[in-house]
Short mmCIF file of C-alpha atoms in Angstrom, two decimals:
data_model
loop_
_atom_site.label_atom_id
_atom_site.label_comp_id
_atom_site.label_asym_id
_atom_site.label_seq_id
_atom_site.Cartn_x
_atom_site.Cartn_y
_atom_site.Cartn_z
CA MET A 1 -26.26 9.51 58.08
CA ARG A 2 -25.87 9.04 54.35
CA ALA A 3 -23.19 10.97 52.51
CA ARG A 4 -25.80 13.17 50.90
CA GLY A 5 -26.87 14.35 54.34
CA LEU A 6 -23.69 16.31 55.02
CA ALA A 7 -24.10 19.12 52.54
CA VAL A 8 -27.85 19.38 52.96
CA VAL A 9 -27.84 19.42 56.76
CA LEU A 10 -24.94 21.82 57.05
CA ALA A 11 -26.39 24.28 54.57
CA VAL A 12 -29.80 24.29 56.24
CA ALA A 13 -28.26 24.63 59.69
CA VAL A 14 -26.15 27.66 58.86
CA LEU A 15 -27.30 29.34 55.68
CA ALA A 16 -30.82 30.36 56.66
CA GLY A 17 -31.24 32.47 59.76
CA ALA A 18 -34.17 30.58 61.22
CA CYS A 19 -35.34 32.13 64.43
CA THR A 20 -38.24 33.42 66.49
CA SER A 21 -38.56 36.08 69.12
CA ASP A 22 -36.95 33.76 71.65
CA ASP A 23 -34.25 32.85 69.08
CA GLY A 24 -35.44 29.27 68.75
CA ASN A 25 -34.68 27.13 65.77
CA GLY A 26 -37.17 26.93 62.93
CA SER A 27 -37.51 24.95 59.78
CA GLU A 28 -36.70 26.03 56.30
CA PRO A 29 -38.99 24.95 53.52
CA THR A 30 -37.45 22.61 51.00
CA ALA A 31 -36.39 24.60 47.98
CA THR A 32 -34.06 22.30 46.12
CA THR A 33 -34.05 18.86 44.59
CA THR A 34 -31.67 16.59 46.45
CA GLY A 35 -31.16 12.88 46.11
CA ALA A 36 -33.89 10.61 44.82
CA SER A 37 -36.84 12.70 45.88
CA THR A 38 -39.21 13.27 43.00
CA ASP A 39 -40.96 16.29 44.50
CA VAL A 40 -38.86 18.40 42.18
CA VAL A 41 -38.09 21.91 43.26
CA ASP A 42 -35.24 23.74 41.61
CA GLY A 43 -33.94 27.20 40.80
CA ALA A 44 -35.16 30.13 38.77
CA PRO A 45 -35.25 29.94 34.96
CA THR A 46 -31.93 29.91 33.14
CA PRO A 47 -31.23 33.24 31.41
CA ASP A 48 -31.81 33.10 27.66
CA ASP A 49 -28.15 33.77 26.91
CA ASP A 50 -26.87 30.93 29.09
CA ASP A 51 -25.37 28.16 26.98
CA SER A 52 -24.32 26.00 29.94
CA THR A 53 -26.93 23.30 29.44
CA GLY A 54 -25.41 21.71 26.32
CA ALA A 55 -27.11 19.69 23.58
CA VAL A 56 -29.91 17.54 24.94
CA PRO A 57 -32.77 15.56 23.36
CA SER A 58 -36.18 17.06 22.67
CA PHE A 59 -39.62 15.45 22.58
CA PRO A 60 -42.92 16.50 20.98
CA ASP A 61 -44.59 17.38 24.28
CA ASP A 62 -41.62 19.14 25.87
CA ASP A 63 -43.28 22.56 25.65
CA ASP A 64 -46.55 21.44 27.25
CA PRO A 65 -47.04 23.26 30.58
CA LEU A 66 -47.04 21.21 33.76
CA PRO A 67 -50.45 20.98 35.45
CA VAL A 68 -51.29 23.00 38.56
CA ASP A 69 -53.60 21.69 41.27
CA GLU A 70 -56.97 23.37 40.76
CA ALA A 71 -57.61 23.05 44.50
CA VAL A 72 -55.12 25.88 45.03
CA LEU A 73 -56.46 29.39 44.43
CA ILE A 74 -53.56 31.36 42.98
CA GLY A 75 -53.86 35.03 42.16
CA GLN A 76 -52.38 38.49 42.37
CA LEU A 77 -53.77 41.74 43.75
CA ASP A 78 -53.54 45.00 41.83
CA ASN A 79 -50.57 46.10 43.94
CA GLY A 80 -48.61 42.95 43.12
CA VAL A 81 -49.24 40.86 46.25
CA ARG A 82 -49.58 37.22 45.22
CA TYR A 83 -51.56 34.64 47.12
CA TYR A 84 -51.93 30.86 47.35
CA VAL A 85 -55.00 29.63 49.24
CA ARG A 86 -55.90 25.99 49.75
CA ALA A 87 -58.44 24.09 51.87
CA ASN A 88 -56.90 21.12 53.70
CA ASP A 89 -58.11 19.01 56.61
CA ARG A 90 -54.79 17.72 57.87
CA PRO A 91 -54.51 18.04 60.82
CA GLY A 92 -57.88 19.85 60.86
CA GLU A 93 -59.17 22.81 62.84
CA ARG A 94 -55.90 24.63 62.14
CA VAL A 95 -54.57 27.10 59.59
CA SER A 96 -50.99 27.60 58.42
CA ALA A 97 -50.15 31.03 57.04
CA ARG A 98 -47.00 32.38 55.44
CA LEU A 99 -45.77 35.83 54.49
CA ALA A 100 -42.94 35.43 51.99
CA ILE A 101 -40.77 38.41 51.07
CA ASP A 102 -38.71 38.01 47.90
CA ALA A 103 -35.75 39.72 49.55
CA GLY A 104 -32.85 38.27 51.47
CA SER A 105 -29.29 39.12 52.36
CA THR A 106 -28.07 39.47 48.75
CA LEU A 107 -30.02 42.74 48.51
CA GLU A 108 -28.21 44.37 51.42
CA ALA A 109 -26.09 47.44 50.74
CA ASP A 110 -22.51 47.40 51.99
CA ASP A 111 -23.56 49.25 55.14
CA GLN A 112 -26.42 46.80 55.80
CA LEU A 113 -24.69 43.42 56.14
CA GLY A 114 -26.96 41.19 58.23
CA ALA A 115 -29.88 43.62 57.95
CA ALA A 116 -32.35 41.14 56.43
CA HIS A 117 -31.84 38.70 59.30
CA TYR A 118 -31.69 41.42 61.96
CA LEU A 119 -34.94 42.85 60.60
CA GLU A 120 -36.57 39.43 60.86
CA HIS A 121 -35.78 39.51 64.58
CA MET A 122 -37.22 43.00 64.89
CA MET A 123 -40.62 41.88 63.62
CA PHE A 124 -41.16 40.07 66.90
CA ASN A 125 -40.33 43.25 68.84
CA GLY A 126 -43.48 45.08 67.90
CA THR A 127 -45.36 46.87 65.12
CA GLU A 128 -47.35 50.10 64.99
CA SER A 129 -50.62 48.55 66.15
CA LEU A 130 -49.04 45.74 68.14
CA PRO A 131 -46.19 46.94 70.38
CA GLU A 132 -43.84 44.23 71.63
CA ASN A 133 -45.77 43.05 74.68
CA GLU A 134 -49.12 43.26 72.89
CA LEU A 135 -47.78 41.28 69.92
CA VAL A 136 -46.57 38.53 72.25
CA ARG A 137 -49.93 38.47 74.05
CA VAL A 138 -51.81 38.26 70.75
CA LEU A 139 -49.69 35.35 69.56
CA GLU A 140 -50.03 33.56 72.89
CA ARG A 141 -53.81 33.95 72.74
CA PHE A 142 -53.66 31.83 69.61
CA GLY A 143 -52.28 29.07 71.78
CA ALA A 144 -49.21 29.40 69.58
CA GLU A 145 -45.73 28.46 70.73
CA PHE A 146 -42.66 30.20 69.37
CA GLY A 147 -40.79 27.73 67.22
CA PRO A 148 -43.42 25.18 66.23
CA ASP A 149 -46.25 27.68 65.55
CA VAL A 150 -44.56 31.07 65.10
CA ASN A 151 -41.34 31.25 63.18
CA ALA A 152 -39.30 32.87 60.43
CA PHE A 153 -36.18 32.35 58.37
CA THR A 154 -33.88 34.50 56.29
CA SER A 155 -31.77 33.20 53.40
CA PHE A 156 -29.69 34.74 50.63
CA ASP A 157 -32.80 35.23 48.51
CA GLU A 158 -35.89 35.52 50.71
CA THR A 159 -37.39 36.06 54.15
CA VAL A 160 -40.41 34.01 55.22
CA TYR A 161 -42.66 34.36 58.28
CA SER A 162 -45.00 31.60 59.40
CA LEU A 163 -47.96 31.31 61.76
CA THR A 164 -50.05 28.27 62.67
CA VAL A 165 -53.30 29.08 64.47
CA PRO A 166 -56.73 27.65 65.28
CA ASN A 167 -59.25 28.04 62.49
CA ASP A 168 -61.94 30.15 64.18
CA ASP A 169 -62.75 33.32 62.25
CA GLU A 170 -61.54 35.77 64.87
CA THR A 171 -58.17 34.09 65.30
CA ILE A 172 -57.59 33.77 61.56
CA GLY A 173 -58.45 37.44 61.09
CA THR A 174 -56.02 38.43 63.82
CA ALA A 175 -53.29 36.23 62.29
CA LEU A 176 -53.76 38.00 58.96
CA ASP A 177 -53.58 41.33 60.79
CA VAL A 178 -50.22 40.27 62.27
CA LEU A 179 -48.92 39.39 58.78
CA VAL A 180 -50.05 42.77 57.45
CA GLU A 181 -48.35 44.53 60.35
CA TRP A 182 -45.12 42.66 59.64
CA ALA A 183 -45.46 43.52 55.96
CA SER A 184 -46.05 47.23 56.37
CA ALA A 185 -45.95 48.57 59.92
CA ALA A 186 -42.77 47.48 61.70
CA THR A 187 -41.66 50.09 64.23
CA ILE A 188 -37.90 49.27 64.28
CA ALA A 189 -37.47 51.39 67.40
CA GLU A 190 -33.89 52.33 68.25
CA GLN A 191 -34.10 50.95 71.77
CA GLU A 192 -35.51 47.65 70.54
CA VAL A 193 -32.67 47.44 68.00
CA GLU A 194 -30.21 47.82 70.86
CA ASN A 195 -32.06 45.28 72.98
CA GLU A 196 -31.91 42.69 70.21
CA ARG A 197 -28.25 43.22 69.36
CA GLY A 198 -26.93 40.95 72.09
CA VAL A 199 -29.25 38.13 71.00
CA ILE A 200 -27.96 38.26 67.43
CA VAL A 201 -24.32 38.56 68.53
CA GLU A 202 -24.78 35.37 70.52
CA GLU A 203 -26.41 33.70 67.51
CA TRP A 204 -23.39 34.73 65.43
CA ARG A 205 -21.01 33.30 68.04
CA LEU A 206 -22.82 29.98 68.12
CA ARG A 207 -22.82 29.85 64.32
CA ASP A 208 -19.25 31.03 63.80
CA GLN A 209 -17.42 28.83 66.26
CA GLY A 210 -18.35 25.40 64.92
CA TYR A 211 -17.36 23.06 62.12
CA VAL A 212 -20.63 23.74 60.31
CA ALA A 213 -19.70 27.38 59.81
CA ARG A 214 -16.19 26.56 58.66
CA TYR A 215 -17.54 24.05 56.15
CA LEU A 216 -20.09 26.50 54.81
CA ASP A 217 -17.62 29.38 54.59
CA ALA A 218 -15.28 27.23 52.50
CA VAL A 219 -18.04 25.98 50.19
CA VAL A 220 -19.62 29.42 49.75
CA ASP A 221 -16.21 30.88 48.91
CA ARG A 222 -15.71 28.30 46.14
CA LEU A 223 -19.24 28.23 44.74
CA LEU A 224 -20.28 31.87 45.12
CA GLY A 225 -17.07 33.88 45.41
CA GLY A 226 -17.02 36.99 43.27
CA THR A 227 -20.81 37.06 42.84
CA ALA A 228 -23.64 39.01 44.45
CA TYR A 229 -23.85 36.21 47.02
CA ALA A 230 -20.27 36.64 48.20
CA ASP A 231 -19.89 38.26 51.63
CA ARG A 232 -23.65 38.21 52.09
CA LEU A 233 -24.25 35.35 54.54
CA PRO A 234 -27.61 36.13 56.18
CA ILE A 235 -26.14 36.33 59.69
CA GLY A 236 -23.86 39.20 58.63
CA THR A 237 -20.48 39.87 60.23
CA ILE A 238 -19.76 40.47 63.87
CA ASP A 239 -18.81 44.08 63.05
CA SER A 240 -22.00 44.73 61.09
CA ILE A 241 -24.18 43.21 63.81
CA ARG A 242 -22.55 45.46 66.39
CA THR A 243 -22.98 48.61 64.31
CA LEU A 244 -26.26 48.25 62.37
CA THR A 245 -28.58 51.14 63.17
CA ALA A 246 -32.33 51.48 63.20
CA GLU A 247 -32.05 53.80 60.19
CA GLU A 248 -30.16 51.21 58.13
CA LEU A 249 -32.68 48.51 59.04
CA ARG A 250 -35.58 50.82 58.21
CA ARG A 251 -34.05 51.61 54.83
CA PHE A 252 -33.88 47.90 53.96
CA TYR A 253 -37.46 47.48 55.16
CA GLU A 254 -38.79 50.38 53.09
CA ASP A 255 -36.87 49.30 49.96
CA TRP A 256 -37.76 45.61 49.93
CA TYR A 257 -40.82 44.93 52.13
CA ARG A 258 -43.30 46.01 49.50
CA PRO A 259 -46.38 44.51 47.86
CA ASP A 260 -44.80 43.53 44.54
CA LEU A 261 -42.32 41.33 46.42
CA MET A 262 -44.83 39.69 48.77
CA THR A 263 -46.69 36.40 48.69
CA VAL A 264 -49.35 35.36 51.20
CA VAL A 265 -50.05 31.64 51.64
CA VAL A 266 -52.95 30.27 53.69
CA VAL A 267 -53.65 26.52 53.98
CA GLY A 268 -56.01 24.72 56.33
CA ASP A 269 -59.59 24.35 57.48
CA ILE A 270 -60.92 27.37 55.56
CA ASP A 271 -63.28 28.50 52.84
CA PRO A 272 -60.82 29.50 50.07
CA PRO A 273 -62.92 32.19 48.29
CA ALA A 274 -63.72 33.84 51.61
CA MET A 275 -60.03 33.74 52.54
CA VAL A 276 -59.06 35.39 49.25
CA ALA A 277 -61.49 38.20 50.09
CA GLU A 278 -59.89 38.57 53.54
CA ILE A 279 -56.43 38.79 51.98
CA GLU A 280 -57.58 41.37 49.45
CA GLU A 281 -59.23 43.47 52.16
CA ARG A 282 -56.09 43.58 54.27
CA PHE A 283 -53.25 43.54 51.74
CA GLY A 284 -54.99 45.38 48.88
CA PRO A 285 -54.46 48.89 50.36
CA LEU A 286 -50.68 48.45 50.65
CA GLN A 287 -48.76 50.62 48.21
CA ASN A 288 -45.44 50.19 46.48
CA PRO A 289 -42.83 52.93 46.90
CA THR A 290 -42.77 55.32 43.96
CA ASP A 291 -38.98 55.29 43.76
CA GLY A 292 -38.17 51.82 45.09
CA PRO A 293 -35.09 50.02 43.76
CA VAL A 294 -35.49 47.35 41.09
CA ARG A 295 -35.24 43.81 42.43
CA PRO A 296 -32.21 42.45 40.53
CA VAL A 297 -32.21 39.05 38.85
CA LEU A 298 -29.07 37.47 40.25
CA THR A 299 -26.85 35.11 38.27
CA VAL A 300 -23.80 33.02 39.13
CA PRO A 301 -21.33 32.18 36.36
CA VAL A 302 -20.78 28.51 35.56
CA PRO A 303 -17.22 27.71 36.67
CA SER A 304 -14.60 27.15 33.98
CA GLU A 305 -12.04 25.53 36.30
CA PRO A 306 -12.41 22.81 38.95
CA THR A 307 -12.24 23.95 42.55
CA PHE A 308 -11.36 22.09 45.73
CA VAL A 309 -12.03 22.23 49.45
CA SER A 310 -9.79 20.41 51.91
CA LEU A 311 -11.14 20.70 55.42
CA PRO A 312 -9.47 18.70 58.17
CA ASP A 313 -11.23 19.79 61.34
CA ALA A 314 -11.20 18.54 64.91
CA GLU A 315 -15.00 18.86 65.06
CA ALA A 316 -15.78 17.21 61.71
CA PRO A 317 -18.56 14.67 62.39
CA LEU A 318 -17.91 12.59 59.26
CA THR A 319 -15.10 11.70 56.89
CA VAL A 320 -16.42 12.62 53.47
CA ILE A 321 -15.55 12.94 49.81
CA GLU A 322 -18.15 14.91 47.89
CA LEU A 323 -18.54 16.16 44.32
CA ASN A 324 -20.78 19.05 43.30
CA TYR A 325 -21.43 20.16 39.72
CA PRO A 326 -22.45 23.84 39.90
CA SER A 327 -24.47 25.22 37.03
CA SER A 328 -27.26 27.62 36.19
CA PRO A 329 -30.65 26.82 37.69
CA LEU A 330 -33.24 25.07 35.56
CA PRO A 331 -36.89 25.99 35.11
CA LEU A 332 -39.68 23.61 36.02
CA ALA A 333 -42.60 24.84 33.97
CA THR A 334 -42.96 22.28 31.18
CA VAL A 335 -43.01 18.55 30.59
CA GLY A 336 -39.53 18.85 29.09
CA ASP A 337 -38.23 20.50 32.26
CA LEU A 338 -39.59 17.66 34.38
CA ARG A 339 -38.20 15.05 31.97
CA ARG A 340 -34.75 16.54 32.33
CA ALA A 341 -34.98 16.62 36.13
CA LEU A 342 -36.08 12.98 36.35
CA ALA A 343 -33.50 11.83 33.80
CA GLU A 344 -30.73 13.52 35.78
CA GLN A 345 -31.96 11.90 38.97
CA ALA A 346 -31.95 8.50 37.29
CA GLY A 347 -28.39 9.03 36.07
CA PHE A 348 -27.11 10.02 39.49
CA LEU A 349 -28.88 7.01 41.03
CA VAL A 350 -26.96 4.74 38.61
CA LEU A 351 -23.76 6.44 39.73
CA VAL A 352 -24.63 5.81 43.37
CA GLU A 353 -25.44 2.15 42.63
CA ARG A 354 -22.07 1.66 40.94
CA LEU A 355 -20.25 3.20 43.88
CA GLU A 356 -22.10 0.99 46.34
CA ALA A 357 -21.30 -2.10 44.27
CA ARG A 358 -17.64 -1.08 44.05
CA ALA A 359 -17.46 -0.55 47.80
CA ARG A 360 -18.95 -4.02 48.39
CA SER A 361 -16.69 -5.83 45.96
CA GLU A 362 -13.41 -3.95 46.30
CA GLY A 363 -13.53 -2.30 49.69
CA GLY A 364 -11.26 0.70 49.30
CA GLY A 365 -12.28 2.32 52.57
CA PHE A 366 -15.42 4.10 51.40
CA PHE A 367 -19.09 3.29 51.86
CA ASP A 368 -22.60 4.67 52.05
CA ALA A 369 -22.67 6.45 48.69
CA GLY A 370 -25.53 8.83 48.05
CA PRO A 371 -26.61 11.91 46.10
CA ALA A 372 -25.29 15.17 47.53
CA ALA A 373 -25.87 18.82 46.79
CA ASN A 374 -24.90 22.23 48.10
CA GLU A 375 -27.91 24.26 47.02
CA LEU A 376 -27.08 27.63 48.52
CA GLY A 377 -29.01 30.16 46.46
CA ARG A 378 -31.64 30.39 43.75
CA ALA A 379 -29.11 31.54 41.14
CA GLN A 380 -27.17 28.28 41.17
CA ARG A 381 -27.76 24.57 41.47
CA ALA A 382 -25.09 22.03 42.34
CA PRO A 383 -26.14 18.37 42.02
CA GLY A 384 -23.59 15.76 42.91
CA VAL A 385 -22.68 12.62 44.80
CA GLY A 386 -20.66 11.74 47.86
CA VAL A 387 -19.33 8.87 49.96
CA LEU A 388 -18.30 8.38 53.53
CA ALA A 389 -14.73 7.17 53.97
CA GLU A 390 -12.44 5.70 56.55
CA GLY A 391 -9.58 7.75 57.92
CA GLY A 392 -6.50 7.38 55.74
CA THR A 393 -8.47 6.34 52.64
CA LEU A 394 -9.87 9.67 51.44
CA ASP A 395 -7.47 9.75 48.48
CA VAL A 396 -8.57 6.25 47.43
CA ALA A 397 -12.23 7.19 47.89
CA ALA A 398 -11.78 10.40 45.87
CA GLU A 399 -10.19 8.49 43.00
CA ALA A 400 -12.94 5.87 43.03
CA LEU A 401 -15.65 8.53 43.05
CA LEU A 402 -14.10 10.53 40.21
CA THR A 403 -13.43 7.35 38.22
CA GLU A 404 -17.06 6.28 38.37
CA VAL A 405 -18.14 9.74 37.24
CA GLU A 406 -15.71 9.51 34.32
CA ARG A 407 -17.03 6.05 33.45
CA LEU A 408 -20.59 7.33 33.45
CA VAL A 409 -19.70 10.27 31.18
CA ARG A 410 -17.71 8.17 28.71
CA PHE A 411 -19.97 5.12 28.46
CA GLY A 412 -23.37 6.11 29.83
CA VAL A 413 -25.77 3.80 31.65
CA THR A 414 -26.78 0.28 30.78
CA ASP A 415 -30.39 -0.70 30.21
CA ASP A 416 -30.38 -2.89 33.32
CA GLU A 417 -29.04 -0.05 35.47
CA LEU A 418 -31.64 2.31 34.10
CA ASP A 419 -34.41 -0.18 34.80
CA ARG A 420 -33.37 -0.38 38.46
CA ALA A 421 -33.10 3.40 38.81
CA VAL A 422 -36.52 3.89 37.25
CA LEU A 423 -38.03 1.29 39.57
CA GLN A 424 -36.65 3.21 42.53
CA LEU A 425 -38.04 6.50 41.28
CA LEU A 426 -41.40 4.91 40.46
CA ALA A 427 -41.57 3.60 44.02
CA ASP A 428 -41.03 7.15 45.29
CA VAL A 429 -43.78 8.42 42.99
CA ASP A 430 -46.19 5.74 44.21
CA GLN A 431 -45.33 6.53 47.82
CA ASP A 432 -46.00 10.23 47.23
CA LEU A 433 -49.48 9.38 45.96
CA LEU A 434 -50.18 7.11 48.92
CA GLU A 435 -49.17 9.86 51.34
CA SER A 436 -50.89 12.72 49.50
CA GLY A 437 -54.13 12.31 51.44
CA THR A 438 -52.34 12.93 54.71
CA ARG A 439 -50.24 15.91 53.64
CA GLN A 440 -50.18 18.43 56.47
CA ASP A 441 -51.03 22.12 56.26
CA ASP A 442 -47.45 23.18 57.00
CA ALA A 443 -45.98 20.98 54.25
CA LEU A 444 -48.39 22.36 51.65
CA ALA A 445 -47.83 25.95 52.77
CA ASP A 446 -44.07 25.51 52.46
CA LEU A 447 -44.45 23.92 49.02
CA TYR A 448 -46.46 26.91 47.79
CA VAL A 449 -43.83 29.31 49.14
CA GLY A 450 -41.31 27.31 47.12
CA HIS A 451 -43.48 27.65 44.02
CA ALA A 452 -43.94 31.39 44.53
CA LEU A 453 -40.30 32.27 45.14
CA ASP A 454 -38.60 29.55 43.13
CA VAL A 455 -40.30 26.85 41.11
CA ALA A 456 -42.02 23.64 42.21
CA LEU A 457 -44.32 20.96 40.90
CA ILE A 458 -47.73 21.65 42.48
CA ALA A 459 -49.93 19.42 40.36
CA ALA A 460 -52.86 17.57 41.95
CA PRO A 461 -51.58 14.29 43.44
CA GLU A 462 -53.17 12.13 40.73
CA ASP A 463 -51.86 14.39 37.95
CA SER A 464 -48.39 14.50 39.47
CA HIS A 465 -48.34 10.72 39.76
CA ALA A 466 -49.55 10.26 36.19
CA ILE A 467 -47.11 12.62 34.51
CA ARG A 468 -44.07 11.47 36.46
CA THR A 469 -44.96 7.82 35.91
CA ARG A 470 -45.36 8.40 32.17
CA ILE A 471 -42.02 10.23 31.87
CA LEU A 472 -40.20 7.57 33.87
CA ASP A 473 -41.73 4.81 31.74
CA GLU A 474 -40.54 6.65 28.61
CA LEU A 475 -36.95 7.16 29.77
CA ASP A 476 -34.32 5.36 27.75
CA ALA A 477 -30.57 5.11 28.22
CA ASP A 478 -29.79 7.65 25.47
CA THR A 479 -31.98 10.31 27.08
CA VAL A 480 -30.50 9.73 30.54
CA ASP A 481 -26.97 9.73 29.14
CA ALA A 482 -27.54 13.05 27.39
CA PHE A 483 -29.01 14.84 30.39
CA VAL A 484 -26.67 13.54 33.08
CA THR A 485 -23.62 14.04 30.85
CA SER A 486 -24.73 17.62 30.22
CA ALA A 487 -25.09 18.23 33.96
CA ILE A 488 -21.53 17.00 34.56
CA THR A 489 -19.54 18.13 31.51
CA THR A 490 -20.89 21.65 30.97
CA THR A 491 -19.33 22.75 34.25
CA GLU A 492 -16.32 21.98 36.42
CA PRO A 493 -16.64 20.12 39.71
CA LEU A 494 -16.20 21.26 43.26
CA VAL A 495 -14.35 18.43 45.04
CA ILE A 496 -14.71 18.44 48.83
CA ALA A 497 -12.65 16.35 51.25
CA SER A 498 -13.37 16.70 54.94
CA GLY A 499 -12.74 14.74 58.08
CA PRO A 500 -11.52 14.88 61.66
CA LEU A 501 -7.87 15.52 62.45
CA GLY A 502 -5.87 12.36 61.86
CA ALA A 503 -8.03 11.28 58.93
CA GLU A 504 -5.28 12.20 56.42
CA VAL A 505 -7.48 14.57 54.43
CA PRO A 506 -5.90 15.25 51.00
CA ASP A 507 -4.99 18.90 50.46
CA GLU A 508 -6.24 20.88 47.46
CA ASP A 509 -3.16 20.12 45.34
CA GLU A 510 -3.56 16.40 46.01
CA LEU A 511 -7.25 16.55 45.06
CA ALA A 512 -6.38 18.40 41.86
CA ALA A 513 -3.78 15.76 40.99
CA ILE A 514 -6.30 12.96 41.56
CA LEU A 515 -8.82 14.65 39.25
CA GLU A 516 -6.22 15.18 36.52
CA ARG A 517 -5.02 11.58 36.80
CA VAL A 518 -8.53 10.19 36.47
CA ARG A 519 -9.33 12.37 33.46
CA GLU A 520 -6.24 11.11 31.65
CA ALA A 521 -6.67 7.46 32.62
CA ASP A 522 -7.99 4.64 30.47
CA VAL A 523 -11.37 3.85 31.99
CA GLU A 524 -13.06 0.57 31.18
CA PRO A 525 -16.77 0.47 30.29
CA PRO A 526 -19.10 -0.87 32.96
CA SER A 527 -19.02 -4.64 33.19
CA ALA A 528 -22.08 -6.77 32.55
CA GLY A 529 -24.26 -6.69 35.62
CA ALA A 530 -22.59 -3.52 36.90
CA GLY A 531 -24.19 -2.32 40.08
CA THR A 532 -26.09 -5.51 40.78
CA ALA A 533 -26.00 -6.98 44.24
CA THR A 534 -23.43 -9.67 44.98
CA GLU A 535 -23.20 -12.12 47.87
CA LEU A 536 -22.32 -10.30 51.08
CA VAL A 537 -20.93 -13.49 52.66
CA ALA A 538 -20.06 -16.92 51.30
CA PRO A 539 -22.76 -19.57 51.87
CA PRO A 540 -21.93 -21.91 54.77
CA VAL A 541 -20.41 -25.32 54.03
CA PRO A 542 -23.03 -28.04 54.66
CA GLY A 543 -22.32 -30.12 57.75
CA GLU A 544 -22.60 -33.87 58.15
CA ILE A 545 -25.59 -35.44 59.89
CA ALA A 546 -24.34 -36.96 63.12
CA GLU A 547 -27.51 -38.74 64.24
CA ARG A 548 -31.15 -39.05 63.21
CA PHE A 549 -34.10 -39.36 65.57
CA VAL A 550 -37.18 -41.12 64.22
#
């Protein structure tokens, strides 16, 4: 596993309550940009009064809007329900549907901790027209299996339900009926709440007793402490799970499951205009509450001091040093937004290349450098980089990592390094285009959920390829330097050191001392050919010919 995998995998495994009626594991749609991927999805727009982004270059076409794939029908009903409808023949004869609710655990009142996730469970325990057993029978008639075909997840910011069904008219109509029932007619019966309590307690136990939970608790405390996200993990607390009542769940449902916070996504073997009519017929009559609470726009302050996590743990699967640079989320609506995202990615790729070259040439007990990010909520982004390390060398690895960041900030990237980073990103862009014709219904449906609730690039494949290729071809070292320096210097880092017991994990004071030492050190500019590959082994010495056969 690359270093970048640690934060991403742990956050996905614990942060979102992904479950079905049998408590299986589901998948969370990608909602952040991580690593070298150029399917850019990031956070909500930065508030106008946020000055955390720093001075960055501008270009004549920066304000031009990014294109949207005309194959996607995007609209909004009079009551506020939004929809994304797209015909797609991969895999064919199937339809993927989503009901996305722009409400997650951050909207819970103090007496509702865990309610968003608990409520997600309750949806599979029956609705007004489809009591529990009938709902299960209906879903099974689809040929659907819980987990791969019927699923849901809850995060800090949203709750999303998904169905995958055959594309005959009757089945699609019934699937839409199920989504409407979940949206507006959950029963939340007291006995069913009690019946589900033990399932969620067990889910909490499984989540709470492992390294993954301890890692996430520490990172959430540093990145989100003191904000609306603090103390709002979707799973809730063991006390809240044991005491939540049907009335408290119903109150959350009535406050936040409402048309103006809903998006319906349907992708598959369908006639899009006819599907829009079906959505309007079923979701159009839903009404918003007359006195419903205002959905707050959440923000997370940019940190003014560095923070540290030291996590020696008997169950730690890897020995890791990781840096995150938390800041306000960025929009992705214009050419300028995309330019910034790609320039930042290029800069972090140069950083990774330098770390890999340093590990090859100097050793130092670290290896496998890669981009890393703890993207925990829509109100904050946290790009970064990490390395795996050998036990007993985490302090050396931390100093090397921080030194290369300091070198990048002080001296920028070289033209040769930028050329290599751009070539890597261009290869990703080309690969995306090659694979676009085989993009599956589920992947497209999840992308549109990301666009509806966050922001995402949903241009037609050819348009996406063209605009990203053009921006990458235009990138120069000055532009990359400005954007990546802004991402690093307008915030303070979170430095994470983690490893199994016996790995000599530096404590927080030691990490702080390493950071201070690096910031005060004389750092040399990158040498000529920095980051380029060197010989892994010396060439063999030629031997002497002992005998020739003619």
